[in-house]
CSV table of C-alpha atoms and ligand atoms in Angstrom, one decimal:
chain,number,residue,atom,x,y,z
A,1,MET,CA,-1.5,-43.3,12.5
A,2,SER,CA,0.6,-41.0,10.3
A,3,GLU,CA,-1.0,-37.9,8.8
A,4,ILE,CA,-2.4,-37.5,5.4
A,5,ILE,CA,0.1,-35.7,3.1
A,6,LEU,CA,-1.4,-34.5,-0.1
A,7,HIS,CA,1.0,-33.9,-3.0
A,8,GLN,CA,-0.8,-31.4,-5.2
A,9,TYR,CA,-0.8,-28.0,-6.9
A,10,GLN,CA,-3.5,-25.4,-6.6
A,11,GLY,CA,-4.8,-25.4,-10.2
A,12,SER,CA,-5.1,-29.1,-10.4
A,13,PRO,CA,-8.8,-30.3,-10.8
A,14,PHE,CA,-8.2,-33.8,-9.5
A,15,SER,CA,-6.5,-32.2,-6.5
A,16,GLU,CA,-9.6,-30.1,-5.9
A,17,LYS,CA,-11.7,-33.3,-5.9
A,18,VAL,CA,-9.6,-34.6,-3.0
A,19,ARG,CA,-9.3,-31.2,-1.2
A,20,ALA,CA,-13.1,-30.8,-1.4
A,21,LEU,CA,-13.6,-34.2,0.1
A,22,LEU,CA,-11.1,-33.5,2.9
A,23,GLY,CA,-13.1,-30.3,3.5
A,24,TYR,CA,-16.4,-32.2,3.6
A,25,LYS,CA,-14.8,-34.6,6.2
A,26,ASN,CA,-13.5,-31.6,8.3
A,27,ALA,CA,-10.0,-33.2,8.0
A,28,SER,CA,-6.7,-31.7,9.2
A,29,TYR,CA,-3.9,-32.7,6.9
A,30,THR,CA,-0.5,-31.8,5.4
A,31,MET,CA,0.1,-30.6,1.9
A,32,VAL,CA,3.1,-30.5,-0.4
A,33,ASN,CA,2.9,-28.1,-3.4
A,34,ILE,CA,4.5,-30.0,-6.2
A,35,PRO,CA,5.6,-28.6,-9.6
A,36,VAL,CA,2.9,-28.3,-12.4
A,37,ILE,CA,5.3,-29.8,-14.9
A,38,MET,CA,8.2,-32.3,-14.9
A,39,PRO,CA,10.7,-32.7,-13.4
A,40,LYS,CA,9.2,-33.6,-10.0
A,41,PRO,CA,12.2,-35.3,-8.2
A,42,ASP,CA,10.7,-35.4,-4.7
A,43,LEU,CA,7.4,-36.9,-5.9
A,44,MET,CA,9.3,-39.5,-8.1
A,45,ALA,CA,11.3,-40.6,-5.0
A,46,LEU,CA,7.9,-41.6,-3.5
A,47,THR,CA,6.0,-43.0,-6.4
A,48,GLY,CA,8.9,-44.4,-8.4
A,49,GLY,CA,7.6,-43.2,-11.7
A,50,TYR,CA,3.9,-42.2,-11.5
A,51,ARG,CA,3.8,-38.5,-12.3
A,52,LYS,CA,0.2,-37.5,-12.3
A,53,THR,CA,-1.4,-35.2,-9.7
A,54,PRO,CA,-2.5,-35.7,-6.9
A,55,VAL,CA,-0.7,-38.3,-4.9
A,56,MET,CA,-1.4,-39.0,-1.3
A,57,GLN,CA,1.2,-40.2,1.2
A,58,ILE,CA,0.5,-41.7,4.6
A,59,GLY,CA,3.9,-42.4,6.2
A,60,ALA,CA,5.6,-44.7,3.8
A,61,ASP,CA,2.4,-45.7,2.0
A,62,ILE,CA,1.9,-43.8,-1.3
A,63,TYR,CA,-1.5,-43.7,-3.0
A,64,CYS,CA,-1.7,-42.9,-6.8
A,65,ASP,CA,-4.9,-41.7,-8.5
A,66,SER,CA,-7.7,-39.7,-6.9
A,67,ALA,CA,-10.1,-42.7,-7.1
A,68,ILE,CA,-8.1,-44.7,-4.5
A,69,ILE,CA,-7.2,-41.6,-2.6
A,70,CYS,CA,-10.9,-40.8,-2.0
A,71,ARG,CA,-11.6,-44.4,-1.0
A,72,VAL,CA,-8.8,-44.3,1.6
A,73,ILE,CA,-10.0,-40.9,2.9
A,74,ASP,CA,-13.5,-42.2,3.2
A,75,ARG,CA,-12.2,-45.3,5.1
A,76,LEU,CA,-10.2,-43.0,7.5
A,77,TYR,CA,-13.3,-40.8,8.0
A,78,PRO,CA,-16.2,-43.2,7.8
A,79,ASP,CA,-18.7,-40.7,9.1
A,80,LYS,CA,-20.8,-39.3,6.2
A,81,SER,CA,-19.5,-42.0,3.8
A,82,ILE,CA,-19.6,-40.9,0.1
A,83,TYR,CA,-19.9,-44.5,-1.0
A,84,PRO,CA,-23.4,-45.8,-0.3
A,85,GLN,CA,-23.2,-49.5,-0.3
A,86,ASN,CA,-26.3,-50.2,-2.4
A,87,GLN,CA,-25.0,-48.1,-5.3
A,88,GLU,CA,-21.5,-49.4,-5.7
A,89,ALA,CA,-21.7,-50.5,-9.3
A,90,THR,CA,-23.7,-47.5,-10.5
A,91,LEU,CA,-21.5,-44.9,-8.8
A,92,GLY,CA,-18.3,-46.7,-9.7
A,93,ALA,CA,-19.3,-46.6,-13.4
A,94,ALA,CA,-20.7,-43.0,-13.3
A,95,ALA,CA,-17.7,-41.5,-11.5
A,96,HIS,CA,-15.3,-43.2,-13.9
A,97,TRP,CA,-17.2,-41.7,-16.9
A,98,VAL,CA,-16.9,-38.2,-15.3
A,99,ASP,CA,-13.3,-38.6,-14.4
A,100,THR,CA,-12.3,-39.8,-17.9
A,101,PHE,CA,-14.7,-38.8,-20.7
A,102,PHE,CA,-16.2,-35.7,-19.1
A,103,PHE,CA,-12.8,-34.6,-17.8
A,104,LYS,CA,-11.6,-34.7,-21.5
A,105,VAL,CA,-14.6,-32.5,-22.4
A,106,THR,CA,-13.6,-30.2,-19.5
A,107,VAL,CA,-9.9,-29.9,-20.7
A,108,ALA,CA,-11.0,-29.1,-24.2
A,109,MET,CA,-13.3,-26.4,-22.9
A,110,ALA,CA,-10.6,-25.0,-20.5
A,111,PHE,CA,-8.0,-24.7,-23.2
A,112,GLN,CA,-10.2,-23.1,-25.9
A,113,PRO,CA,-8.8,-19.9,-27.4
A,114,LYS,CA,-11.0,-17.4,-25.4
A,115,SER,CA,-9.9,-19.0,-22.2
A,116,LEU,CA,-6.2,-19.2,-23.0
A,117,ALA,CA,-6.2,-15.5,-24.1
A,118,GLN,CA,-7.1,-14.5,-20.6
A,119,ASN,CA,-5.1,-17.0,-18.6
A,120,LYS,CA,-2.5,-15.1,-16.5
A,121,ALA,CA,-0.5,-18.3,-16.0
A,122,PHE,CA,0.2,-18.4,-19.8
A,123,ALA,CA,1.0,-14.7,-20.1
A,124,ASP,CA,4.7,-15.6,-20.3
A,125,PRO,CA,5.2,-17.4,-23.7
A,126,LYS,CA,8.1,-19.4,-22.2
A,127,VAL,CA,5.9,-20.7,-19.4
A,128,ALA,CA,3.1,-21.5,-21.9
A,129,LYS,CA,5.5,-23.3,-24.2
A,130,ALA,CA,7.0,-25.4,-21.4
A,131,PHE,CA,3.6,-26.4,-20.1
A,132,MET,CA,2.3,-27.4,-23.6
A,133,GLU,CA,5.5,-29.4,-24.2
A,134,ASP,CA,5.1,-31.2,-20.8
A,135,ARG,CA,1.5,-32.1,-21.6
A,136,ARG,CA,2.6,-33.4,-25.0
A,137,GLN,CA,5.0,-35.7,-23.2
A,138,LEU,CA,2.2,-36.7,-20.8
A,139,ALA,CA,0.0,-37.6,-23.8
A,140,LYS,CA,2.8,-39.5,-25.7
A,141,GLY,CA,1.6,-42.8,-26.9
A,142,SER,CA,-2.0,-42.2,-25.9
A,143,ALA,CA,-4.6,-42.8,-28.5
A,144,ASP,CA,-7.4,-40.4,-27.6
A,145,ILE,CA,-6.4,-37.8,-25.0
A,146,GLY,CA,-7.6,-34.7,-27.0
A,147,MET,CA,-11.1,-33.7,-28.1
A,148,ASP,CA,-12.1,-31.1,-30.7
A,149,LEU,CA,-13.7,-28.1,-29.2
A,150,SER,CA,-16.9,-28.5,-31.3
A,151,ILE,CA,-17.4,-32.0,-29.9
A,152,ALA,CA,-16.6,-30.9,-26.4
A,153,LYS,CA,-19.1,-28.0,-26.5
A,154,THR,CA,-22.0,-30.2,-27.4
A,155,HIS,CA,-21.1,-32.8,-24.8
A,156,TRP,CA,-20.6,-30.0,-22.2
A,157,LEU,CA,-24.1,-28.6,-22.9
A,158,MET,CA,-25.7,-32.0,-22.8
A,159,HIS,CA,-24.2,-32.9,-19.5
A,160,LEU,CA,-24.8,-29.5,-17.9
A,161,THR,CA,-28.4,-29.6,-18.9
A,162,ARG,CA,-28.8,-33.1,-17.3
A,163,LEU,CA,-27.1,-31.8,-14.2
A,164,GLU,CA,-29.3,-28.8,-14.1
A,165,ASN,CA,-32.5,-30.9,-14.3
A,166,GLN,CA,-31.3,-33.3,-11.6
A,167,LEU,CA,-30.1,-30.6,-9.3
A,168,ALA,CA,-33.4,-28.8,-9.5
A,169,THR,CA,-34.8,-31.8,-7.6
A,170,ALA,CA,-32.2,-32.3,-4.9
A,171,ASN,CA,-29.3,-30.5,-3.2
A,172,TYR,CA,-26.7,-33.0,-4.4
A,173,LEU,CA,-26.3,-35.7,-7.1
A,174,GLY,CA,-26.4,-38.0,-4.2
A,175,GLY,CA,-29.7,-36.6,-3.0
A,176,GLN,CA,-29.6,-35.0,0.5
A,177,ALA,CA,-25.9,-35.6,0.9
A,178,PRO,CA,-23.0,-35.7,-1.6
A,179,ASN,CA,-21.5,-38.9,-2.8
A,180,ILE,CA,-18.4,-39.7,-4.9
A,181,LEU,CA,-20.2,-38.5,-8.1
A,182,ASP,CA,-20.7,-35.1,-6.6
A,183,PHE,CA,-16.9,-34.8,-6.0
A,184,SER,CA,-16.0,-36.2,-9.4
A,185,THR,CA,-18.3,-33.8,-11.1
A,186,TYR,CA,-17.4,-30.9,-8.9
A,187,HIS,CA,-13.7,-30.9,-9.8
A,188,CYS,CA,-14.5,-30.6,-13.6
A,189,LEU,CA,-16.9,-27.8,-13.1
A,190,TRP,CA,-14.6,-26.1,-10.5
A,191,PHE,CA,-11.9,-26.0,-13.2
A,192,LEU,CA,-14.1,-24.2,-15.6
A,193,HIS,CA,-16.0,-22.0,-13.2
A,194,SER,CA,-12.8,-20.7,-11.6
A,195,ASN,CA,-11.8,-19.4,-15.0
A,196,GLU,CA,-13.3,-15.9,-15.5
A,197,ALA,CA,-13.4,-16.2,-19.3
A,198,LEU,CA,-15.8,-19.2,-19.0
A,199,ARG,CA,-17.9,-18.0,-16.1
A,200,ASP,CA,-20.7,-16.8,-18.4
A,201,ASP,CA,-21.2,-20.3,-19.8
A,202,PHE,CA,-22.7,-21.2,-16.4
A,203,SER,CA,-25.4,-18.4,-16.4
A,204,PRO,CA,-28.3,-20.5,-17.7
A,205,PHE,CA,-27.6,-23.3,-15.1
A,206,ILE,CA,-28.9,-21.8,-11.9
A,207,HIS,CA,-29.2,-25.0,-10.0
A,208,VAL,CA,-25.8,-26.1,-11.0
A,209,LEU,CA,-24.4,-22.7,-9.8
A,210,ALA,CA,-26.1,-23.2,-6.4
A,211,TRP,CA,-24.7,-26.7,-6.1
A,212,ILE,CA,-21.2,-25.3,-7.0
A,213,SER,CA,-21.5,-22.9,-4.1
A,214,ARG,CA,-22.7,-25.7,-1.8
A,215,MET,CA,-19.7,-27.9,-2.7
A,216,ALA,CA,-17.3,-24.9,-2.4
A,217,ASN,CA,-18.6,-24.2,1.1
A,218,PHE,CA,-17.2,-27.5,2.3
A,219,GLY,CA,-13.8,-25.7,2.0
A,220,ASN,CA,-10.6,-27.6,1.8
A,221,GLY,CA,-10.1,-28.7,5.4
A,222,THR,CA,-7.3,-27.5,7.8
A,223,ILE,CA,-4.0,-27.5,6.0
A,224,LYS,CA,-0.4,-27.4,7.1
A,225,GLU,CA,2.2,-27.0,4.3
A,226,ILE,CA,5.5,-28.9,4.3
A,227,SER,CA,8.3,-29.2,1.7
A,228,GLY,CA,8.9,-32.2,-0.6
A,229,PRO,CA,12.1,-33.1,1.2
A,230,LYS,CA,10.3,-33.1,4.6
A,231,ALA,CA,7.7,-35.4,3.2
A,232,ILE,CA,10.5,-37.8,2.0
A,233,GLU,CA,12.0,-37.6,5.5
A,234,ILE,CA,8.6,-38.7,6.9
A,235,ALA,CA,8.5,-41.7,4.5
A,236,GLN,CA,12.1,-42.6,5.5
A,237,SER,CA,11.3,-42.6,9.2
A,238,THR,CA,8.0,-44.6,8.9
A,239,HIS,CA,7.3,-48.3,8.3
A,240,VAL,CA,5.1,-49.4,5.4
A,241,THR,CA,1.7,-50.5,6.7
A,242,ALA,CA,0.6,-52.3,3.6
A,243,GLN,CA,0.9,-56.1,4.1
A,244,GLU,CA,1.2,-59.0,1.8
A,245,LYS,CA,-2.3,-60.0,0.9
A,246,TRP,CA,-3.2,-62.7,-1.5
A,247,PRO,CA,-6.9,-63.2,-2.0
A,248,GLY,CA,-6.4,-65.9,-4.6
A,249,ILE,CA,-7.4,-63.8,-7.6
A,250,ASP,CA,-5.1,-64.8,-10.4
A,251,VAL,CA,-6.2,-62.9,-13.4
A,252,GLU,CA,-2.8,-62.1,-14.9
A,253,GLY,CA,-0.9,-65.2,-13.6
A,254,LEU,CA,0.8,-63.0,-11.0
A,255,ALA,CA,2.2,-64.2,-7.7
A,256,TYR,CA,3.3,-62.5,-4.5
A,257,GLY,CA,6.8,-61.2,-4.8
A,258,ASP,CA,6.8,-61.0,-8.7
A,259,GLN,CA,8.8,-58.1,-10.1
A,260,VAL,CA,6.1,-56.0,-11.9
A,261,GLU,CA,5.4,-52.6,-13.3
A,262,VAL,CA,2.1,-50.7,-12.9
A,263,LEU,CA,1.0,-47.9,-15.2
A,264,PRO,CA,-2.1,-46.0,-16.2
A,265,ILE,CA,-4.0,-47.2,-19.3
A,266,ASP,CA,-5.1,-43.8,-20.5
A,267,TYR,CA,-2.1,-41.3,-20.5
A,268,GLY,CA,1.1,-40.7,-18.5
A,269,PHE,CA,2.6,-44.1,-19.2
A,270,GLN,CA,5.5,-43.7,-16.8
A,271,PRO,CA,5.6,-47.0,-14.9
A,272,THR,CA,6.3,-47.7,-11.3
A,273,LYS,CA,8.4,-50.9,-10.8
A,274,GLY,CA,8.7,-53.1,-7.8
A,275,LYS,CA,7.7,-56.3,-6.0
A,276,LEU,CA,4.0,-57.2,-6.0
A,277,LEU,CA,2.8,-57.0,-2.5
A,278,SER,CA,-0.9,-57.5,-3.0
A,279,ALA,CA,-3.4,-57.6,-5.9
A,280,SER,CA,-7.1,-57.6,-5.2
A,281,LEU,CA,-9.8,-56.9,-7.8
A,282,GLU,CA,-9.9,-53.3,-6.5
A,283,GLU,CA,-6.2,-52.5,-5.7
A,284,LEU,CA,-2.6,-53.2,-6.7
A,285,THR,CA,0.2,-52.6,-4.2
A,286,ILE,CA,3.9,-52.8,-5.0
A,287,ALA,CA,6.8,-52.6,-2.6
A,288,ARG,CA,9.9,-50.7,-3.7
A,289,THR,CA,13.1,-49.5,-2.1
A,290,ASP,CA,14.0,-46.0,-3.3
A,291,PRO,CA,17.6,-44.7,-3.0
A,292,VAL,CA,16.2,-41.5,-1.5
A,293,ALA,CA,12.9,-42.3,0.2
A,294,GLY,CA,13.8,-45.9,1.4
A,295,ASP,CA,11.1,-48.6,1.6
A,296,VAL,CA,7.7,-47.6,0.4
A,297,ALA,CA,4.5,-49.3,-0.7
A,298,VAL,CA,2.8,-47.7,-3.7
A,299,HIS,CA,-0.9,-48.3,-4.1
A,300,PHE,CA,-3.0,-48.1,-7.3
A,301,PRO,CA,-6.6,-48.7,-8.0
A,302,ARG,CA,-7.3,-51.5,-10.5
A,303,LEU,CA,-9.6,-49.4,-12.6
A,304,GLY,CA,-7.6,-47.5,-15.1
A,305,PHE,CA,-4.3,-49.3,-14.5
A,306,ARG,CA,-2.4,-52.2,-15.9
A,307,VAL,CA,0.2,-54.5,-14.4
A,308,ASN,CA,3.0,-56.2,-16.4
A,309,LYS,CA,5.2,-59.0,-15.1
A,310,LEU,CA,8.9,-58.0,-15.7
B,1,LIG,N1,-6.9,-40.6,-13.1
B,1,LIG,C1,-6.1,-39.6,-12.4
B,1,LIG,C2,-6.0,-38.3,-13.3
B,1,LIG,C3,-5.0,-37.3,-12.7
B,1,LIG,C4,-4.7,-36.3,-13.7
B,1,LIG,O1,-4.8,-36.4,-14.9
B,1,LIG,N2,-4.2,-35.2,-13.1
B,1,LIG,C5,-3.7,-34.1,-13.9
B,1,LIG,C6,-3.7,-32.8,-13.1
B,1,LIG,S1,-5.4,-32.4,-12.6
B,1,LIG,C7,-2.2,-34.3,-14.2
B,1,LIG,O2,-1.7,-35.3,-13.7
B,1,LIG,N3,-1.6,-33.5,-15.0
B,1,LIG,C8,-0.2,-33.7,-15.3
B,1,LIG,C9,0.7,-33.4,-14.1
B,1,LIG,O3,0.2,-32.8,-13.1
B,1,LIG,O4,1.9,-33.6,-14.1
B,1,LIG,C10,-6.7,-39.3,-11.0
B,1,LIG,O5,-7.9,-39.6,-10.8
B,1,LIG,O6,-6.0,-38.9,-10.1
């Protein structure tokens, strides 16, 4: 089997969700450091349009969105599964709430004036301006990507208090072992806790702080770094493993081989276009031939994505 290649950057919370899971699974993997803002030509050669972070590559199979990435990692490392079967609906709903609504709270908290003033990455006004412009483009056409700080603060306090109460009774949100909700929650809190200007906000939450240490202790796994062009070479020299799979679910009137585009429903509406390879209730896979990367299969979760026939 080809190795896991994680396309990510250090400061990305959703990347930390995946890195922490790879640490929990004691995985050895390869990493490509991608740019924080567009353009990302090497990544685009693989995804065909999807621009968010992280993306996982296994040979010529490309996985977009941390939700499907975590699922695939758990399948590859089934020991200590983070998806207990008897909680599929509960955890699926809760993790999605954290990755969307609570992430929005997190972003508003992270970009508040007291935090920005101390952020070394934004010390250069040119860098700060380029970043803000890039994120404006990412949000273009999106109805509700931002949140007022006053709203974020109350929701932050509410959820941190709930977490504190629950983590007073068990080591993890999952009980004695972490589940997907631990990793989804952790990446949001990691983003804020790693920001010195916001550290004090955690002081009243001693059980949350102990849990953050526990999660951080999993580490990020054993990492080998490669360049974007090297990752493309690996895709070029590997055959796609995804196969045509038609489980007979015909929600959108789609058929195998249709030309389609797949894109997120929340923000970052850059579509990936190609031939529909499979469409289950959980996953969409499209095949595309890239002028640089060659034949690749791009996988998306259903949750949070839409598919349009072209
Ligand atoms: N639903 C996506 C969200 C990913 C996301 O929003 N990632 C942020 C970084 S943590 C992003 O893409 N920012 C813009 C960029 O990196 O270009 C997931 O779970 O992977």
